[in-house]
Coordinates of C-alpha atoms in Angstrom, one line a residue:
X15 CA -12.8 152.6 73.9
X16 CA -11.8 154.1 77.3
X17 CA -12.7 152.3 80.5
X18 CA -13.7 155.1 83.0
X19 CA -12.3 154.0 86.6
X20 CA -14.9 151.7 88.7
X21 CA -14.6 154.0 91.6
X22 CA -14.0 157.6 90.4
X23 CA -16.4 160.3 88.4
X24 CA -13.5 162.2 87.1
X25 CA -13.1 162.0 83.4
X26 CA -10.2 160.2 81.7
X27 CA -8.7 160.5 78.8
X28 CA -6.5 157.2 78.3
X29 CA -7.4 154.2 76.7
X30 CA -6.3 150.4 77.6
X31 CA -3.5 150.8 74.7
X32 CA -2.0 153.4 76.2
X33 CA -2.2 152.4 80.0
X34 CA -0.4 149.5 78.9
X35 CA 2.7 151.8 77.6
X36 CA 6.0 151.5 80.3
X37 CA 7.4 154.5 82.1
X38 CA 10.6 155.9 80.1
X39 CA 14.1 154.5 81.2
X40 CA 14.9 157.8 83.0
X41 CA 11.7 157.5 84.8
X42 CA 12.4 154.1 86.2
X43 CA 16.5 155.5 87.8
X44 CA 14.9 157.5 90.0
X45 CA 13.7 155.2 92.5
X46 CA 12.7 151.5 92.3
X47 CA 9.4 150.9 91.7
X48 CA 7.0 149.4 93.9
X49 CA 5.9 146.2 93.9
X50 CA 2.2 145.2 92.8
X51 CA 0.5 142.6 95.3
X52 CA -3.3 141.6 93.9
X53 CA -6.1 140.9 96.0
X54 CA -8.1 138.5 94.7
X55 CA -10.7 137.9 97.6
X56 CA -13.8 139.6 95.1
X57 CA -13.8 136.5 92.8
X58 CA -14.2 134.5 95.9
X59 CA -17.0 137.0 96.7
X60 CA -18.9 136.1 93.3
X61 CA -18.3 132.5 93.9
X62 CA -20.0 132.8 97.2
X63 CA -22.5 134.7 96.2
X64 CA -24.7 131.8 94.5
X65 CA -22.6 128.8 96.6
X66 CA -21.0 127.4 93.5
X67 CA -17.8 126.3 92.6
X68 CA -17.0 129.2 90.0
X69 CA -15.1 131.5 89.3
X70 CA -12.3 130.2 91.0
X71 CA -10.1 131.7 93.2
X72 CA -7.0 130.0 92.2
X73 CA -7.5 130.1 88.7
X74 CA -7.4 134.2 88.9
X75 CA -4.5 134.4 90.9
X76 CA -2.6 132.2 88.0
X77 CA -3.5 134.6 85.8
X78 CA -3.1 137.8 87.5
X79 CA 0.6 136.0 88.4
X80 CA 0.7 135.7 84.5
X81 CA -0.4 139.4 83.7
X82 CA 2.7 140.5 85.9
X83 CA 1.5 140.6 89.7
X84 CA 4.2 140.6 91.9
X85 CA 2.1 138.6 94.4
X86 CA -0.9 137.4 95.2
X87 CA -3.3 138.6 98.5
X88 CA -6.0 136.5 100.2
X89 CA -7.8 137.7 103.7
X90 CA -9.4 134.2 105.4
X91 CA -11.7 135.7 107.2
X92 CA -12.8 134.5 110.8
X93 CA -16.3 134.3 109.4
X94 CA -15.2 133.1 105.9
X95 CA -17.2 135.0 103.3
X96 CA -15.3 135.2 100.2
X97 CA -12.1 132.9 100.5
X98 CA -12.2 129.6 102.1
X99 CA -9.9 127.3 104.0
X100 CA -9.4 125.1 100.8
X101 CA -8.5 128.3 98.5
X102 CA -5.7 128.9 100.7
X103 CA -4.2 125.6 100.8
X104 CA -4.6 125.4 96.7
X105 CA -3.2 129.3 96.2
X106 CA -0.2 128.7 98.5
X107 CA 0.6 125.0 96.6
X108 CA 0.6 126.0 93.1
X109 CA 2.1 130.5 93.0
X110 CA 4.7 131.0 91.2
X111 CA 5.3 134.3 93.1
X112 CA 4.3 134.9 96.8
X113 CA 1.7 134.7 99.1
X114 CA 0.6 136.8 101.2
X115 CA -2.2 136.1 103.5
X116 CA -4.2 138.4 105.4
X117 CA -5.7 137.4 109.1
X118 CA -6.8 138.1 112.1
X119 CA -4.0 137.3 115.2
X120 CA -6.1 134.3 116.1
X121 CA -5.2 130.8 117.4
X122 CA -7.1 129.4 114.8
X123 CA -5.3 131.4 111.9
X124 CA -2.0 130.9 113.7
X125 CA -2.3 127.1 113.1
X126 CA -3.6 127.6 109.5
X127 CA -0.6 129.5 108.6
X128 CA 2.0 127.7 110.2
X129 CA 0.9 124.6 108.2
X130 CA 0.0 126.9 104.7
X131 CA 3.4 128.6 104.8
X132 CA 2.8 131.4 103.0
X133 CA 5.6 134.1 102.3
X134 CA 4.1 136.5 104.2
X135 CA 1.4 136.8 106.7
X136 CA -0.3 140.3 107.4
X137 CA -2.2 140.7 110.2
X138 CA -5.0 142.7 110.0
X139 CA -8.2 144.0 112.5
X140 CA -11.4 142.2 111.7
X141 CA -14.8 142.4 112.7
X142 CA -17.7 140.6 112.1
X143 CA -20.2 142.9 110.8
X144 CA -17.9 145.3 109.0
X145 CA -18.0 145.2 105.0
X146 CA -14.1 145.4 104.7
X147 CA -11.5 146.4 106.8
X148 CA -12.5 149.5 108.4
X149 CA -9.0 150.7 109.9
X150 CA -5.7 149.5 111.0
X151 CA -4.5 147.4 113.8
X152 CA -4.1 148.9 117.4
X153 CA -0.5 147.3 117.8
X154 CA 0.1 149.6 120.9
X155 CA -2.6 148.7 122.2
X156 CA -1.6 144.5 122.0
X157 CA 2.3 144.8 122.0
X158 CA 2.7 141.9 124.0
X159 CA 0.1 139.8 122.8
X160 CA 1.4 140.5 118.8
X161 CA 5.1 140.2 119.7
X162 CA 4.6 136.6 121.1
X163 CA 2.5 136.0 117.9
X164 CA 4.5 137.3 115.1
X165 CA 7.7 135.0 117.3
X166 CA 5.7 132.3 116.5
X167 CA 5.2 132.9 112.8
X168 CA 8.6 133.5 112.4
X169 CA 9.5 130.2 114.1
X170 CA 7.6 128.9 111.4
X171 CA 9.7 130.5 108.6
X172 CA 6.8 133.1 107.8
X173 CA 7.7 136.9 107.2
X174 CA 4.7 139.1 108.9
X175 CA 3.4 142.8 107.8
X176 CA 1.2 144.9 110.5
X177 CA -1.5 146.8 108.5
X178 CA -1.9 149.9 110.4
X179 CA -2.7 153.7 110.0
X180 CA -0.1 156.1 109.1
X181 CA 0.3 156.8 112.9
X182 CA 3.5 157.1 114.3
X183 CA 2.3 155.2 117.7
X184 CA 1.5 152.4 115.9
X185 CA 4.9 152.2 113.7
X186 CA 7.0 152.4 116.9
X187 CA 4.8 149.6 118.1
X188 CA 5.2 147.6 114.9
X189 CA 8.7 148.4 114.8
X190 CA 9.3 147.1 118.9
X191 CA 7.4 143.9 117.8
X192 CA 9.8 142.9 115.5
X193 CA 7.2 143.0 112.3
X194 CA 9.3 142.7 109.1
X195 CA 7.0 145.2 107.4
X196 CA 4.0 147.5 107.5
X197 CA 1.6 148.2 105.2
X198 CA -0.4 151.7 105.6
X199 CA -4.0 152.1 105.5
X200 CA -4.5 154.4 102.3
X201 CA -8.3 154.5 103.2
X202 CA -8.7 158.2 104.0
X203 CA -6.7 159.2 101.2
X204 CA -9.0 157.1 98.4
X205 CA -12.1 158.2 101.0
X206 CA -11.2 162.0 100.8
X207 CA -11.0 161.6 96.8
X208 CA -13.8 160.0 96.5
X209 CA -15.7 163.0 98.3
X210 CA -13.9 165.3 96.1
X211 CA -12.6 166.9 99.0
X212 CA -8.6 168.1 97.2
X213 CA -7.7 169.6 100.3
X214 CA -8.3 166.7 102.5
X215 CA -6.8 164.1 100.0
X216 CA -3.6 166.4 99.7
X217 CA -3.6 166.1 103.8
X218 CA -4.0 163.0 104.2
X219 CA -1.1 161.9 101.6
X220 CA 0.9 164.1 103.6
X221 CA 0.4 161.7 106.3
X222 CA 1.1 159.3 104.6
X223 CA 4.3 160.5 103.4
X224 CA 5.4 161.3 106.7
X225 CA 4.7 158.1 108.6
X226 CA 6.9 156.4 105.2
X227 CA 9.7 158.7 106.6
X228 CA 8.7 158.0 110.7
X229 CA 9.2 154.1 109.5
X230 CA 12.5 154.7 107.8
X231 CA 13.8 156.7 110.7
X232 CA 12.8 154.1 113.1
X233 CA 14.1 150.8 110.9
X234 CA 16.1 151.0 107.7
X235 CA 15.0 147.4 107.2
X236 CA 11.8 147.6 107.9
X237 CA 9.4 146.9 104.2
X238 CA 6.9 149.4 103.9
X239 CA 3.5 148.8 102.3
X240 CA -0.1 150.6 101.4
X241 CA -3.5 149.6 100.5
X242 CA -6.6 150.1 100.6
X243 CA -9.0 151.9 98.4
X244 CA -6.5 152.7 96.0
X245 CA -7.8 153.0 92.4
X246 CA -6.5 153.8 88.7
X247 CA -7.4 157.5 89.5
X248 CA -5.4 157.8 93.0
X249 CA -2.6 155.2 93.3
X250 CA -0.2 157.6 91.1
X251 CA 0.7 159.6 93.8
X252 CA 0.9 156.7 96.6
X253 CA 3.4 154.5 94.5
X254 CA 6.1 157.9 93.7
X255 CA 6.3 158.0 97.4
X256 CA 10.3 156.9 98.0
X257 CA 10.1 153.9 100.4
X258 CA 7.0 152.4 99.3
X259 CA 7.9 148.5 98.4
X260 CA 5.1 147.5 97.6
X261 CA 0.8 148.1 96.7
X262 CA -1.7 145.9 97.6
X263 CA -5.0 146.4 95.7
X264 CA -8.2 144.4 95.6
X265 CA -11.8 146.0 94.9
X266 CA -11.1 148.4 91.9
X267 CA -8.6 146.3 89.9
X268 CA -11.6 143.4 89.9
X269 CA -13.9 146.2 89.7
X270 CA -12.3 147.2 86.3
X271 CA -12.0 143.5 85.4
X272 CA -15.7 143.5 84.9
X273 CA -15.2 145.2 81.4
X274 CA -11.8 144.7 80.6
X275 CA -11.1 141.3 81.7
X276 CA -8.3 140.7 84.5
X277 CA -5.2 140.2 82.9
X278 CA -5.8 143.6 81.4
X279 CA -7.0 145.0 84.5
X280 CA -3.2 144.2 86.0
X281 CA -1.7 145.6 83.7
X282 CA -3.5 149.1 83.5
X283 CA -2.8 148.8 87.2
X284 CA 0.4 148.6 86.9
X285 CA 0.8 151.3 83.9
X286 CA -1.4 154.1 86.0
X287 CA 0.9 152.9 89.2
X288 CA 4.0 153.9 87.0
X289 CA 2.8 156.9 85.0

């Protein structure tokens, strides 16, 4: 049976058998392929949702490790409505591949990280009464303030990633505050799709495309990432960009693990990140 895309009214024509079919060798010479990083903060949403110990947390990012994740993602929220200060502690003792946790540049994160050691930390914006991340950091705008912080994190042997727009003020800034990588906020892009608006989706990869390019030009060393809204329908196009290391999707991939389950949903990830 085909499993139509969580997030997307186009029609499909693929089933899970044949998302779960590799690229051709040729295919994979042409550039490496990027990394997939899996946000599992939804199952914590479900958990919290009735207060109860289930489904857990860790237990999903085992299995999505399993199913071929490349990482795991977590956001601990200021206000701590999906993952909690014990998931991180248990997700960062027992991965097999790498953390990466998402938080605001607090004090209170600061500490928490320092003494979870993830592989990387992301900073991220955060507001209270937004439903999810609404848009990326303003690192221009708190240059001294985030250069001081991310010094700190990598005293503490962490690796950090800016999430920010595709805005070449912002990747100079990230670049000037010594960030190890970026990840781009794909949220207009999956936005415009969603609207059905081609035009605007085309521009707004374009923008993309060219702040991958702004960020090469201003560090060869520097990791580029995207998320955000990307989907089985629309991530195609965001993971043939050259420079892109790695994806880092959440919503839709659980989203699709409602019917397929979630080791399958990582793996048609994967297979519509590669087609």
């Amino acid at each position: 049976m085909a499993i139509p895309s969580q997030v997307s009214s186009s029609k499909q024509n693929v089933t899970p058998e044949n998302l779960q079919q590799q690229p051709p060798k040729e295919s994979l010479q042409k550039k490496p392929l990027p990394l997939l990083g899996v946000n599992i903060d939804h199952v914590a949403t479900l958990r919290q949702a009735r207060g109860v110990s289930y489904p857990s947390p860790l237990a999903a990012a085992l299995l999505c490790e399993k199913a071929g994740a490349d990482g795991i993602t977590i956001h601990l929220r200021e206000d701590r409505r999906h993952i909690q200060d014990a998931d991180v502690y248990e997700i960062a003792e027992q991965l097999t591949t790498r953390l990466n946790l998402e938080m605001a540049a607090t004090t209170e994160m600061l500490a928490i990280a320092c003494e979870v050691q993830p592989f990387w930390v992301c900073l991220v914006p955060e507001k209270r009464a937004e439903l999810t991340t609404e848009g990326g950091l303003d690192v221009a705008g708190q240059k001294v303030w985030l250069t001081d912080y991310i010094n700190k994190l990598h005293n503490g042997g962490i690796k950090v990633s800016l999430f920010i727009d595709p805005d070449e003020t912002q990747i100079k800034a990230a670049v000037a505050c010594q960030a190890d990588a970026i990840e781009l906020h794909t949220g207009a892009y999956a936005e415009m799709g969603l609207a059905g608006n081609t035009e605007g989706k085309q521009a707004e990869l374009q923008r993309i495309k060219q702040a991958v390019s702004t960020a090469q030009h201003a560090d060869n060393k520097l990791l580029i990432n995207a998320g955000h809204g990307l989907t089985r329908d629309n991530v195609s196009a965001i993971a043939q960009i050259d420079g892109i290391y790695e994806l880092n999707i959440g919503h839709a991939l659980i989203a699709d693990a409602v019917f397929v389950g979630l080791a399958q949903a990582v793996t048609m990830m994967k297979a519509a990140m590669y087609q």
